[in-house]
Amino acid sequence: MRHRPKDIVHPIGCACRHCTPRACRNRRFDLAIRAATRVLFLIAAIIAIPFIIAHALASAKGDGR
């Protein structure tokens, strides 16, 4: 069984594994994920436009479908 140290105040510049930040993912990968998400939302919005227009026209004509 592993002994967990008690929560203590660490000095400034402490290099223990609890104080050092974890290595994050690659920045390029994060930017690629963000760009892909934006592209997918843009495509979804463009595909939804005709349906929104059709719904608005049907509502204006009084068609209850």
Coordinates of C-alpha atoms in Angstrom, one line a residue, residues 13-48:
G13 CA 10.0 26.6 -7.2
C14 CA 9.4 23.2 -5.8
A15 CA 10.1 20.5 -8.4
C16 CA 8.1 17.6 -6.9
R17 CA 5.6 15.8 -9.2
H18 CA 2.7 17.4 -7.3
C19 CA 3.9 21.0 -8.1
T20 CA 5.1 20.6 -11.7
P21 CA 2.5 20.9 -14.3
R22 CA 1.6 17.9 -16.4
A23 CA 2.7 17.8 -20.0
C24 CA -0.2 18.9 -22.1
R25 CA -1.1 17.7 -25.6
N26 CA 0.6 19.0 -28.6
R27 CA -0.5 22.6 -29.4
R28 CA -0.9 21.8 -33.1
F29 CA -3.2 18.9 -32.2
D30 CA -5.3 21.2 -30.1
L31 CA -5.6 23.7 -32.9
A32 CA -6.5 21.0 -35.4
I33 CA -9.3 19.7 -33.1
R34 CA -10.6 23.3 -32.6
A35 CA -10.5 24.0 -36.4
A36 CA -12.2 20.7 -37.2
T37 CA -15.0 21.4 -34.6
R38 CA -15.6 24.8 -36.2
V39 CA -15.7 23.3 -39.7
L40 CA -18.3 20.8 -38.6
F41 CA -20.5 23.4 -37.0
L42 CA -20.2 25.5 -40.1
I43 CA -21.2 22.6 -42.3
A44 CA -24.2 21.8 -40.0
A45 CA -25.3 25.4 -40.1
I46 CA -25.1 25.5 -43.9
I47 CA -27.1 22.3 -44.2
A48 CA -29.7 23.5 -41.8

